[in-house]
Amino acid sequence: MLHNMSNNIHNIASVLTESLSYFQKFQGKTIVIKYGGNAMVDEALKSSFARDIVLMKSVGMNPIVVHGGGPQIGKTLEKIGKQSQFVDGMRVTDSETMDVVEMVLGGLVNKEIVNLIHQHGGHSIGLTGKDGSLISAKKLKSDVKPELTSEIIDLGHVGEVDKIDISVINLLLKGDFIPVIAPIGVGNDGFSYNINADLVAGSIAQALNAEKLILLTNTSGLLGANGELLTGLDINIIDSLIEDGTIYGGMLPKIDCALSSVRNGVKSTHIIDGRVAHAVLLEIFTDNGVGTLITCNESGTLITCNE
């Protein structure tokens, strides 16, 4: 009994000692976290995520949370009797659907995250990309190719990032707040647009020259055709994996934004397993991560490796 207790104490001390160098290394650094997947729906994981964010802030880091909410939007649409329609994984968003998106992302989901952070002793402010002209958007159209024809599909209020204005984020960080951002932007046409949260997180990380971009997902990282964790990949291999369909679906925007981010000023991007409790802390503050790291080596060649 005493022996086991002693081992546990030494293990805890070892972890704390290991973490110290990371506390010092990342003090004052900006970390953008895209929050989504199981971590947003499992109560225990939601609580552990909020505690991770508060701890990061407490040791001097500047965490910024960008969240999704697709399942929550789908459930709300179902309740009002509106059927969801998708093209290439993107929700077709008419005006009525956009109203629901704004209510769910900018209201229910955003405020729940802010409240969880407050419950664990943090200070947070929730906003959408419409606040302070944070996210200027433009309309996105999907080019689908059914058999031999190509057709441009109007997705409605689905957008992409046109420009990021970091003024409001800097204001919140100076006030020692944790920004929690819903991925809704506004276009020059005055309309609101729903934007993929991974791409919004990547764009914000680039605009801030963030130290890290962390993308939570429902897998252990970037996986191969047989479900194995892929490591040690250069950009050419990644391109071939996209072409042969190994990398597909929801992982595509993650890879796109990961590669774009490290090419444009972000030190590293991490695709981590949000199903693991305290995944963010394990990735940042321990020698062994819980996902895939994408960074640049000294020659500038993009490589992917498991930490």
PDB file of C-alpha atoms in Angstrom:
ATOM      1  CA  MET A   1       0.000   0.000   0.000  1.00  0.00           C
ATOM      2  CA  LEU A   2       2.735   2.423   1.083  1.00  0.00           C
ATOM      3  CA  HIS A   3       4.877   1.286  -1.842  1.00  0.00           C
ATOM      4  CA  ASN A   4       2.069   2.040  -4.334  1.00  0.00           C
ATOM      5  CA  MET A   5       1.447   5.407  -2.711  1.00  0.00           C
ATOM      6  CA  SER A   6       5.134   6.244  -2.963  1.00  0.00           C
ATOM      7  CA  ASN A   7       5.194   5.299  -6.654  1.00  0.00           C
ATOM      8  CA  ASN A   8       2.158   7.488  -7.324  1.00  0.00           C
ATOM      9  CA  ILE A   9       3.768  10.434  -5.556  1.00  0.00           C
ATOM     10  CA  HIS A  10       6.971  10.009  -7.572  1.00  0.00           C
ATOM     11  CA  ASN A  11       4.943   9.754 -10.797  1.00  0.00           C
ATOM     12  CA  ILE A  12       3.116  12.977  -9.997  1.00  0.00           C
ATOM     13  CA  ALA A  13       6.397  14.723  -9.154  1.00  0.00           C
ATOM     14  CA  SER A  14       7.927  13.455 -12.397  1.00  0.00           C
ATOM     15  CA  VAL A  15       5.032  14.815 -14.471  1.00  0.00           C
ATOM     16  CA  LEU A  16       5.196  18.200 -12.728  1.00  0.00           C
ATOM     17  CA  THR A  17       8.954  18.405 -13.282  1.00  0.00           C
ATOM     18  CA  GLU A  18       8.529  17.471 -16.943  1.00  0.00           C
ATOM     19  CA  SER A  19       5.839  20.135 -17.337  1.00  0.00           C
ATOM     20  CA  LEU A  20       7.962  22.938 -15.857  1.00  0.00           C
ATOM     21  CA  SER A  21      10.076  23.415 -18.979  1.00  0.00           C
ATOM     22  CA  TYR A  22       6.914  23.665 -21.081  1.00  0.00           C
ATOM     23  CA  PHE A  23       5.371  26.203 -18.677  1.00  0.00           C
ATOM     24  CA  GLN A  24       8.469  28.346 -19.102  1.00  0.00           C
ATOM     25  CA  LYS A  25       8.747  27.825 -22.856  1.00  0.00           C
ATOM     26  CA  PHE A  26       5.162  28.795 -23.661  1.00  0.00           C
ATOM     27  CA  GLN A  27       4.618  31.572 -21.115  1.00  0.00           C
ATOM     28  CA  GLY A  28       3.140  34.573 -22.921  1.00  0.00           C
ATOM     29  CA  LYS A  29       2.596  32.554 -26.120  1.00  0.00           C
ATOM     30  CA  THR A  30      -0.705  32.432 -28.001  1.00  0.00           C
ATOM     31  CA  ILE A  31      -2.336  29.032 -28.537  1.00  0.00           C
ATOM     32  CA  VAL A  32      -5.427  28.716 -30.759  1.00  0.00           C
ATOM     33  CA  ILE A  33      -7.572  25.660 -30.032  1.00  0.00           C
ATOM     34  CA  LYS A  34     -10.344  24.421 -32.296  1.00  0.00           C
ATOM     35  CA  TYR A  35     -12.836  22.699 -30.015  1.00  0.00           C
ATOM     36  CA  GLY A  36     -15.224  20.123 -31.452  1.00  0.00           C
ATOM     37  CA  GLY A  37     -16.150  16.461 -31.767  1.00  0.00           C
ATOM     38  CA  ASN A  38     -16.781  14.209 -28.752  1.00  0.00           C
ATOM     39  CA  ALA A  39     -15.068  16.714 -26.475  1.00  0.00           C
ATOM     40  CA  MET A  40     -18.071  18.997 -27.003  1.00  0.00           C
ATOM     41  CA  VAL A  41     -20.798  16.484 -26.170  1.00  0.00           C
ATOM     42  CA  ASP A  42     -19.379  14.265 -23.407  1.00  0.00           C
ATOM     43  CA  GLU A  43     -19.925  15.939 -20.022  1.00  0.00           C
ATOM     44  CA  ALA A  44     -16.671  14.708 -18.462  1.00  0.00           C
ATOM     45  CA  LEU A  45     -14.649  15.735 -21.518  1.00  0.00           C
ATOM     46  CA  LYS A  46     -16.313  19.162 -21.591  1.00  0.00           C
ATOM     47  CA  SER A  47     -15.287  19.732 -17.992  1.00  0.00           C
ATOM     48  CA  SER A  48     -11.709  18.517 -18.526  1.00  0.00           C
ATOM     49  CA  PHE A  49     -11.345  20.753 -21.596  1.00  0.00           C
ATOM     50  CA  ALA A  50     -12.472  23.832 -19.661  1.00  0.00           C
ATOM     51  CA  ARG A  51     -10.030  23.036 -16.853  1.00  0.00           C
ATOM     52  CA  ASP A  52      -7.213  22.645 -19.403  1.00  0.00           C
ATOM     53  CA  ILE A  53      -7.953  26.088 -20.834  1.00  0.00           C
ATOM     54  CA  VAL A  54      -8.059  27.714 -17.402  1.00  0.00           C
ATOM     55  CA  LEU A  55      -4.769  26.060 -16.412  1.00  0.00           C
ATOM     56  CA  MET A  56      -3.111  27.294 -19.620  1.00  0.00           C
ATOM     57  CA  LYS A  57      -4.219  30.827 -18.806  1.00  0.00           C
ATOM     58  CA  SER A  58      -3.125  30.470 -15.167  1.00  0.00           C
ATOM     59  CA  VAL A  59       0.471  29.620 -16.141  1.00  0.00           C
ATOM     60  CA  GLY A  60       0.757  32.635 -18.423  1.00  0.00           C
ATOM     61  CA  MET A  61      -0.330  31.352 -21.829  1.00  0.00           C
ATOM     62  CA  ASN A  62      -2.925  33.031 -24.044  1.00  0.00           C
ATOM     63  CA  PRO A  63      -5.454  30.365 -25.118  1.00  0.00           C
ATOM     64  CA  ILE A  64      -8.068  31.264 -27.734  1.00  0.00           C
ATOM     65  CA  VAL A  65     -10.946  28.857 -28.344  1.00  0.00           C
ATOM     66  CA  VAL A  66     -12.719  28.524 -31.706  1.00  0.00           C
ATOM     67  CA  HIS A  67     -15.613  26.066 -31.567  1.00  0.00           C
ATOM     68  CA  GLY A  68     -17.838  24.131 -33.919  1.00  0.00           C
ATOM     69  CA  GLY A  69     -21.310  22.796 -33.225  1.00  0.00           C
ATOM     70  CA  GLY A  70     -22.575  20.790 -36.191  1.00  0.00           C
ATOM     71  CA  PRO A  71     -24.380  18.097 -34.152  1.00  0.00           C
ATOM     72  CA  GLN A  72     -26.070  20.737 -31.993  1.00  0.00           C
ATOM     73  CA  ILE A  73     -27.242  22.591 -35.115  1.00  0.00           C
ATOM     74  CA  GLY A  74     -28.578  19.347 -36.588  1.00  0.00           C
ATOM     75  CA  LYS A  75     -30.547  18.506 -33.433  1.00  0.00           C
ATOM     76  CA  THR A  76     -32.091  21.973 -33.292  1.00  0.00           C
ATOM     77  CA  LEU A  77     -33.099  21.830 -36.961  1.00  0.00           C
ATOM     78  CA  GLU A  78     -34.646  18.421 -36.348  1.00  0.00           C
ATOM     79  CA  LYS A  79     -36.695  19.823 -33.472  1.00  0.00           C
ATOM     80  CA  ILE A  80     -38.243  22.465 -35.738  1.00  0.00           C
ATOM     81  CA  GLY A  81     -38.888  19.904 -38.456  1.00  0.00           C
ATOM     82  CA  LYS A  82     -36.249  21.113 -40.919  1.00  0.00           C
ATOM     83  CA  GLN A  83     -34.192  18.500 -42.726  1.00  0.00           C
ATOM     84  CA  SER A  84     -30.432  19.007 -43.086  1.00  0.00           C
ATOM     85  CA  GLN A  85     -28.942  18.734 -46.564  1.00  0.00           C
ATOM     86  CA  PHE A  86     -25.210  18.298 -47.191  1.00  0.00           C
ATOM     87  CA  VAL A  87     -22.989  18.694 -50.257  1.00  0.00           C
ATOM     88  CA  ASP A  88     -19.399  17.407 -49.937  1.00  0.00           C
ATOM     89  CA  GLY A  89     -19.822  17.432 -46.160  1.00  0.00           C
ATOM     90  CA  MET A  90     -21.034  21.055 -46.064  1.00  0.00           C
ATOM     91  CA  ARG A  91     -24.468  21.964 -44.780  1.00  0.00           C
ATOM     92  CA  VAL A  92     -26.668  23.745 -47.316  1.00  0.00           C
ATOM     93  CA  THR A  93     -27.676  26.836 -45.348  1.00  0.00           C
ATOM     94  CA  ASP A  94     -30.700  28.874 -46.400  1.00  0.00           C
ATOM     95  CA  SER A  95     -31.801  31.969 -44.468  1.00  0.00           C
ATOM     96  CA  GLU A  96     -33.917  30.008 -41.986  1.00  0.00           C
ATOM     97  CA  THR A  97     -31.094  27.550 -41.327  1.00  0.00           C
ATOM     98  CA  MET A  98     -28.651  30.437 -40.877  1.00  0.00           C
ATOM     99  CA  ASP A  99     -30.894  31.876 -38.170  1.00  0.00           C
ATOM    100  CA  VAL A 100     -30.650  28.534 -36.351  1.00  0.00           C
ATOM    101  CA  VAL A 101     -26.881  28.424 -36.864  1.00  0.00           C
ATOM    102  CA  GLU A 102     -26.475  31.860 -35.291  1.00  0.00           C
ATOM    103  CA  MET A 103     -28.750  30.941 -32.387  1.00  0.00           C
ATOM    104  CA  VAL A 104     -26.933  27.662 -31.683  1.00  0.00           C
ATOM    105  CA  LEU A 105     -23.301  28.622 -32.344  1.00  0.00           C
ATOM    106  CA  GLY A 106     -23.388  32.239 -31.222  1.00  0.00           C
ATOM    107  CA  GLY A 107     -25.787  31.590 -28.360  1.00  0.00           C
ATOM    108  CA  LEU A 108     -26.267  28.158 -26.828  1.00  0.00           C
ATOM    109  CA  VAL A 109     -22.912  26.520 -27.578  1.00  0.00           C
ATOM    110  CA  ASN A 110     -20.780  29.621 -27.148  1.00  0.00           C
ATOM    111  CA  LYS A 111     -22.297  30.565 -23.809  1.00  0.00           C
ATOM    112  CA  GLU A 112     -22.034  27.004 -22.491  1.00  0.00           C
ATOM    113  CA  ILE A 113     -18.281  27.011 -23.139  1.00  0.00           C
ATOM    114  CA  VAL A 114     -17.892  30.430 -21.524  1.00  0.00           C
ATOM    115  CA  ASN A 115     -19.858  29.227 -18.500  1.00  0.00           C
ATOM    116  CA  LEU A 116     -17.735  26.074 -18.138  1.00  0.00           C
ATOM    117  CA  ILE A 117     -14.563  28.166 -18.168  1.00  0.00           C
ATOM    118  CA  HIS A 118     -16.046  30.438 -15.500  1.00  0.00           C
ATOM    119  CA  GLN A 119     -17.004  27.425 -13.374  1.00  0.00           C
ATOM    120  CA  HIS A 120     -13.347  26.389 -13.298  1.00  0.00           C
ATOM    121  CA  GLY A 121     -12.123  29.830 -12.261  1.00  0.00           C
ATOM    122  CA  GLY A 122     -11.358  31.419 -15.624  1.00  0.00           C
ATOM    123  CA  HIS A 123     -12.510  34.682 -17.142  1.00  0.00           C
ATOM    124  CA  SER A 124     -13.910  34.375 -20.645  1.00  0.00           C
ATOM    125  CA  ILE A 125     -15.880  36.377 -23.186  1.00  0.00           C
ATOM    126  CA  GLY A 126     -17.820  34.764 -26.020  1.00  0.00           C
ATOM    127  CA  LEU A 127     -18.211  36.346 -29.436  1.00  0.00           C
ATOM    128  CA  THR A 128     -18.829  35.547 -33.073  1.00  0.00           C
ATOM    129  CA  GLY A 129     -16.782  36.689 -36.028  1.00  0.00           C
ATOM    130  CA  LYS A 130     -19.334  39.450 -36.547  1.00  0.00           C
ATOM    131  CA  ASP A 131     -18.228  41.179 -33.334  1.00  0.00           C
ATOM    132  CA  GLY A 132     -15.612  43.862 -33.899  1.00  0.00           C
ATOM    133  CA  SER A 133     -15.481  42.870 -37.597  1.00  0.00           C
ATOM    134  CA  LEU A 134     -13.336  39.938 -36.502  1.00  0.00           C
ATOM    135  CA  ILE A 135     -14.154  37.718 -39.496  1.00  0.00           C
ATOM    136  CA  SER A 136     -14.903  39.191 -42.904  1.00  0.00           C
ATOM    137  CA  ALA A 137     -16.432  36.408 -44.992  1.00  0.00           C
ATOM    138  CA  LYS A 138     -17.218  35.710 -48.594  1.00  0.00           C
ATOM    139  CA  LYS A 139     -19.723  33.303 -50.065  1.00  0.00           C
ATOM    140  CA  LEU A 140     -18.491  29.784 -50.794  1.00  0.00           C
ATOM    141  CA  LYS A 141     -19.738  27.712 -53.686  1.00  0.00           C
ATOM    142  CA  SER A 142     -19.102  24.004 -54.069  1.00  0.00           C
ATOM    143  CA  ASP A 143     -17.986  22.568 -57.394  1.00  0.00           C
ATOM    144  CA  VAL A 144     -19.380  19.027 -57.482  1.00  0.00           C
ATOM    145  CA  LYS A 145     -18.863  16.608 -60.351  1.00  0.00           C
ATOM    146  CA  PRO A 146     -21.649  14.056 -60.706  1.00  0.00           C
ATOM    147  CA  GLU A 147     -20.328  11.604 -63.307  1.00  0.00           C
ATOM    148  CA  LEU A 148     -19.321  13.547 -66.449  1.00  0.00           C
ATOM    149  CA  THR A 149     -20.777  16.954 -65.656  1.00  0.00           C
ATOM    150  CA  SER A 150     -19.620  19.679 -63.314  1.00  0.00           C
ATOM    151  CA  GLU A 151     -22.147  21.813 -61.504  1.00  0.00           C
ATOM    152  CA  ILE A 152     -21.745  24.790 -59.208  1.00  0.00           C
ATOM    153  CA  ILE A 153     -23.985  24.288 -56.170  1.00  0.00           C
ATOM    154  CA  ASP A 154     -25.250  27.279 -54.222  1.00  0.00           C
ATOM    155  CA  LEU A 155     -24.733  26.393 -50.561  1.00  0.00           C
ATOM    156  CA  GLY A 156     -26.517  29.485 -49.313  1.00  0.00           C
ATOM    157  CA  HIS A 157     -25.002  31.118 -46.229  1.00  0.00           C
ATOM    158  CA  VAL A 158     -21.852  28.984 -46.234  1.00  0.00           C
ATOM    159  CA  GLY A 159     -18.735  31.101 -46.372  1.00  0.00           C
ATOM    160  CA  GLU A 160     -14.981  31.183 -46.250  1.00  0.00           C
ATOM    161  CA  VAL A 161     -12.640  33.578 -44.523  1.00  0.00           C
ATOM    162  CA  ASP A 162     -11.837  36.696 -46.514  1.00  0.00           C
ATOM    163  CA  LYS A 163     -10.025  38.701 -43.828  1.00  0.00           C
ATOM    164  CA  ILE A 164      -9.295  38.550 -40.090  1.00  0.00           C
ATOM    165  CA  ASP A 165      -9.194  41.703 -37.935  1.00  0.00           C
ATOM    166  CA  ILE A 166      -7.484  40.765 -34.655  1.00  0.00           C
ATOM    167  CA  SER A 167      -8.226  44.077 -32.881  1.00  0.00           C
ATOM    168  CA  VAL A 168     -11.019  42.690 -30.694  1.00  0.00           C
ATOM    169  CA  ILE A 169      -8.956  39.592 -29.812  1.00  0.00           C
ATOM    170  CA  ASN A 170      -5.998  41.726 -28.746  1.00  0.00           C
ATOM    171  CA  LEU A 171      -8.338  43.854 -26.646  1.00  0.00           C
ATOM    172  CA  LEU A 172      -9.636  40.773 -24.827  1.00  0.00           C
ATOM    173  CA  LEU A 173      -6.151  39.342 -24.294  1.00  0.00           C
ATOM    174  CA  LYS A 174      -4.953  42.657 -22.819  1.00  0.00           C
ATOM    175  CA  GLY A 175      -7.915  42.468 -20.434  1.00  0.00           C
ATOM    176  CA  ASP A 176      -6.773  38.965 -19.404  1.00  0.00           C
ATOM    177  CA  PHE A 177      -9.871  37.309 -20.874  1.00  0.00           C
ATOM    178  CA  ILE A 178     -10.061  34.007 -22.758  1.00  0.00           C
ATOM    179  CA  PRO A 179     -11.804  34.621 -26.121  1.00  0.00           C
ATOM    180  CA  VAL A 180     -14.327  31.962 -27.175  1.00  0.00           C
ATOM    181  CA  ILE A 181     -15.211  32.433 -30.847  1.00  0.00           C
ATOM    182  CA  ALA A 182     -18.096  31.067 -32.925  1.00  0.00           C
ATOM    183  CA  PRO A 183     -17.157  30.662 -36.635  1.00  0.00           C
ATOM    184  CA  ILE A 184     -19.705  33.075 -38.094  1.00  0.00           C
ATOM    185  CA  GLY A 185     -18.557  35.915 -40.339  1.00  0.00           C
ATOM    186  CA  VAL A 186     -20.217  38.721 -42.235  1.00  0.00           C
ATOM    187  CA  GLY A 187     -19.790  39.514 -45.915  1.00  0.00           C
ATOM    188  CA  ASN A 188     -19.633  42.788 -47.817  1.00  0.00           C
ATOM    189  CA  ASP A 189     -23.222  42.021 -48.810  1.00  0.00           C
ATOM    190  CA  GLY A 190     -24.248  42.311 -45.139  1.00  0.00           C
ATOM    191  CA  PHE A 191     -25.227  38.635 -44.875  1.00  0.00           C
ATOM    192  CA  SER A 192     -24.026  36.273 -42.159  1.00  0.00           C
ATOM    193  CA  TYR A 193     -22.015  33.208 -43.194  1.00  0.00           C
ATOM    194  CA  ASN A 194     -21.321  29.911 -41.432  1.00  0.00           C
ATOM    195  CA  ILE A 195     -17.654  28.948 -41.875  1.00  0.00           C
ATOM    196  CA  ASN A 196     -15.805  25.696 -41.162  1.00  0.00           C
ATOM    197  CA  ALA A 197     -14.410  26.062 -37.628  1.00  0.00           C
ATOM    198  CA  ASP A 198     -11.077  24.404 -38.494  1.00  0.00           C
ATOM    199  CA  LEU A 199     -10.449  26.980 -41.213  1.00  0.00           C
ATOM    200  CA  VAL A 200     -11.473  29.854 -38.945  1.00  0.00           C
ATOM    201  CA  ALA A 201      -9.110  28.623 -36.225  1.00  0.00           C
ATOM    202  CA  GLY A 202      -6.282  28.347 -38.754  1.00  0.00           C
ATOM    203  CA  SER A 203      -6.931  31.826 -40.138  1.00  0.00           C
ATOM    204  CA  ILE A 204      -6.967  33.357 -36.652  1.00  0.00           C
ATOM    205  CA  ALA A 205      -3.779  31.496 -35.681  1.00  0.00           C
ATOM    206  CA  GLN A 206      -2.050  32.824 -38.792  1.00  0.00           C
ATOM    207  CA  ALA A 207      -3.249  36.380 -38.216  1.00  0.00           C
ATOM    208  CA  LEU A 208      -1.886  36.257 -34.653  1.00  0.00           C
ATOM    209  CA  ASN A 209       1.362  34.434 -35.570  1.00  0.00           C
ATOM    210  CA  ALA A 210       0.363  31.959 -32.880  1.00  0.00           C
ATOM    211  CA  GLU A 211       2.830  29.583 -31.283  1.00  0.00           C
ATOM    212  CA  LYS A 212       0.478  26.627 -31.794  1.00  0.00           C
ATOM    213  CA  LEU A 213      -2.761  25.667 -33.497  1.00  0.00           C
ATOM    214  CA  ILE A 214      -4.476  22.671 -31.876  1.00  0.00           C
ATOM    215  CA  LEU A 215      -7.293  20.866 -33.692  1.00  0.00           C
ATOM    216  CA  LEU A 216      -9.377  18.451 -31.620  1.00  0.00           C
ATOM    217  CA  THR A 217     -10.840  15.516 -33.533  1.00  0.00           C
ATOM    218  CA  ASN A 218     -12.450  12.124 -32.911  1.00  0.00           C
ATOM    219  CA  THR A 219      -9.416  10.102 -33.991  1.00  0.00           C
ATOM    220  CA  SER A 220      -5.961   9.492 -32.528  1.00  0.00           C
ATOM    221  CA  GLY A 221      -4.460  11.741 -35.212  1.00  0.00           C
ATOM    222  CA  LEU A 222      -3.845  11.458 -38.939  1.00  0.00           C
ATOM    223  CA  LEU A 223      -4.660   7.852 -39.853  1.00  0.00           C
ATOM    224  CA  GLY A 224      -3.682   5.630 -42.759  1.00  0.00           C
ATOM    225  CA  ALA A 225      -5.887   3.314 -44.825  1.00  0.00           C
ATOM    226  CA  ASN A 226      -5.638   0.567 -42.180  1.00  0.00           C
ATOM    227  CA  GLY A 227      -6.290   2.875 -39.248  1.00  0.00           C
ATOM    228  CA  GLU A 228      -2.629   3.221 -38.273  1.00  0.00           C
ATOM    229  CA  LEU A 229      -1.276   6.544 -36.976  1.00  0.00           C
ATOM    230  CA  LEU A 230       0.781   8.170 -39.733  1.00  0.00           C
ATOM    231  CA  THR A 231       4.098   9.766 -38.844  1.00  0.00           C
ATOM    232  CA  GLY A 232       7.180  11.092 -40.626  1.00  0.00           C
ATOM    233  CA  LEU A 233       5.327  12.290 -43.729  1.00  0.00           C
ATOM    234  CA  ASP A 234       6.542  15.017 -46.065  1.00  0.00           C
ATOM    235  CA  ILE A 235       4.249  17.253 -48.091  1.00  0.00           C
ATOM    236  CA  ASN A 236       4.458  15.101 -51.241  1.00  0.00           C
ATOM    237  CA  ILE A 237       3.284  12.018 -49.367  1.00  0.00           C
ATOM    238  CA  ILE A 238       0.450  14.005 -47.793  1.00  0.00           C
ATOM    239  CA  ASP A 239      -0.622  15.165 -51.275  1.00  0.00           C
ATOM    240  CA  SER A 240      -0.632  11.566 -52.536  1.00  0.00           C
ATOM    241  CA  LEU A 241      -2.698  10.432 -49.535  1.00  0.00           C
ATOM    242  CA  ILE A 242      -5.270  13.097 -50.379  1.00  0.00           C
ATOM    243  CA  GLU A 243      -5.312  12.050 -54.028  1.00  0.00           C
ATOM    244  CA  ASP A 244      -5.822   8.349 -53.289  1.00  0.00           C
ATOM    245  CA  GLY A 245      -8.584   9.056 -50.764  1.00  0.00           C
ATOM    246  CA  THR A 246      -6.706   7.965 -47.623  1.00  0.00           C
ATOM    247  CA  ILE A 247      -7.177  11.472 -46.248  1.00  0.00           C
ATOM    248  CA  TYR A 248     -10.812  12.434 -46.843  1.00  0.00           C
ATOM    249  CA  GLY A 249     -13.968  13.938 -45.368  1.00  0.00           C
ATOM    250  CA  GLY A 250     -13.629  15.974 -42.192  1.00  0.00           C
ATOM    251  CA  MET A 251      -9.850  15.414 -42.062  1.00  0.00           C
ATOM    252  CA  LEU A 252      -9.337  17.364 -45.313  1.00  0.00           C
ATOM    253  CA  PRO A 253     -10.059  20.845 -43.916  1.00  0.00           C
ATOM    254  CA  LYS A 254      -7.920  19.972 -40.876  1.00  0.00           C
ATOM    255  CA  ILE A 255      -4.943  19.034 -43.040  1.00  0.00           C
ATOM    256  CA  ASP A 256      -5.489  22.043 -45.308  1.00  0.00           C
ATOM    257  CA  CYS A 257      -5.546  24.453 -42.401  1.00  0.00           C
ATOM    258  CA  ALA A 258      -2.648  22.698 -40.648  1.00  0.00           C
ATOM    259  CA  LEU A 259      -0.405  22.968 -43.700  1.00  0.00           C
ATOM    260  CA  SER A 260      -1.499  26.538 -44.451  1.00  0.00           C
ATOM    261  CA  SER A 261      -0.859  27.579 -40.847  1.00  0.00           C
ATOM    262  CA  VAL A 262       2.720  26.298 -40.598  1.00  0.00           C
ATOM    263  CA  ARG A 263       3.469  27.854 -43.979  1.00  0.00           C
ATOM    264  CA  ASN A 264       2.200  31.202 -42.750  1.00  0.00           C
ATOM    265  CA  GLY A 265       3.790  31.911 -39.399  1.00  0.00           C
ATOM    266  CA  VAL A 266       2.301  29.389 -36.940  1.00  0.00           C
ATOM    267  CA  LYS A 267       5.119  27.447 -35.263  1.00  0.00           C
ATOM    268  CA  SER A 268       3.266  24.117 -35.150  1.00  0.00           C
ATOM    269  CA  THR A 269      -0.132  22.532 -35.635  1.00  0.00           C
ATOM    270  CA  HIS A 270      -1.387  19.565 -33.623  1.00  0.00           C
ATOM    271  CA  ILE A 271      -4.230  17.233 -34.636  1.00  0.00           C
ATOM    272  CA  ILE A 272      -5.106  15.517 -31.359  1.00  0.00           C
ATOM    273  CA  ASP A 273      -7.568  13.015 -29.959  1.00  0.00           C
ATOM    274  CA  GLY A 274     -10.335  14.977 -28.235  1.00  0.00           C
ATOM    275  CA  ARG A 275     -11.764  11.732 -26.825  1.00  0.00           C
ATOM    276  CA  VAL A 276      -8.863  11.623 -24.349  1.00  0.00           C
ATOM    277  CA  ALA A 277      -9.457  13.512 -21.109  1.00  0.00           C
ATOM    278  CA  HIS A 278      -7.127  16.526 -20.753  1.00  0.00           C
ATOM    279  CA  ALA A 279      -5.850  15.939 -24.303  1.00  0.00           C
ATOM    280  CA  VAL A 280      -4.782  19.584 -24.663  1.00  0.00           C
ATOM    281  CA  LEU A 281      -2.609  19.485 -21.540  1.00  0.00           C
ATOM    282  CA  LEU A 282      -1.078  16.141 -22.513  1.00  0.00           C
ATOM    283  CA  GLU A 283      -0.152  17.511 -25.928  1.00  0.00           C
ATOM    284  CA  ILE A 284       1.363  20.779 -24.707  1.00  0.00           C
ATOM    285  CA  PHE A 285       2.933  19.924 -21.357  1.00  0.00           C
ATOM    286  CA  THR A 286       4.297  16.371 -21.745  1.00  0.00           C
ATOM    287  CA  ASP A 287       7.024  14.781 -23.856  1.00  0.00           C
ATOM    288  CA  ASN A 288       4.574  12.244 -25.317  1.00  0.00           C
ATOM    289  CA  GLY A 289       1.652  13.835 -27.173  1.00  0.00           C
ATOM    290  CA  VAL A 290      -1.738  12.382 -28.054  1.00  0.00           C
ATOM    291  CA  GLY A 291      -1.898  12.995 -31.783  1.00  0.00           C
ATOM    292  CA  THR A 292      -0.040  14.206 -34.855  1.00  0.00           C
ATOM    293  CA  LEU A 293       2.315  17.180 -35.053  1.00  0.00           C
ATOM    294  CA  ILE A 294       2.727  19.204 -38.238  1.00  0.00           C
ATOM    295  CA  THR A 295       5.614  21.632 -38.395  1.00  0.00           C
ATOM    296  CA  CYS A 296       8.481  22.852 -40.568  1.00  0.00           C
ATOM    297  CA  ASN A 297      11.997  21.530 -40.313  1.00  0.00           C
ATOM    298  CA  GLU A 298      15.080  23.695 -40.680  1.00  0.00           C
ATOM    299  CA  SER A 299      15.137  23.421 -44.480  1.00  0.00           C
ATOM    300  CA  GLY A 300      11.504  24.562 -44.664  1.00  0.00           C
ATOM    301  CA  THR A 301      10.181  21.195 -45.821  1.00  0.00           C
ATOM    302  CA  LEU A 302       6.854  20.380 -44.231  1.00  0.00           C
ATOM    303  CA  ILE A 303       6.922  17.199 -42.194  1.00  0.00           C
ATOM    304  CA  THR A 304       4.409  15.396 -40.045  1.00  0.00           C
ATOM    305  CA  CYS A 305       5.496  13.407 -37.041  1.00  0.00           C
ATOM    306  CA  ASN A 306       4.090  11.919 -33.882  1.00  0.00           C
ATOM    307  CA  GLU A 307       5.448  13.581 -30.768  1.00  0.00           C
TER     308      GLU A 307
END
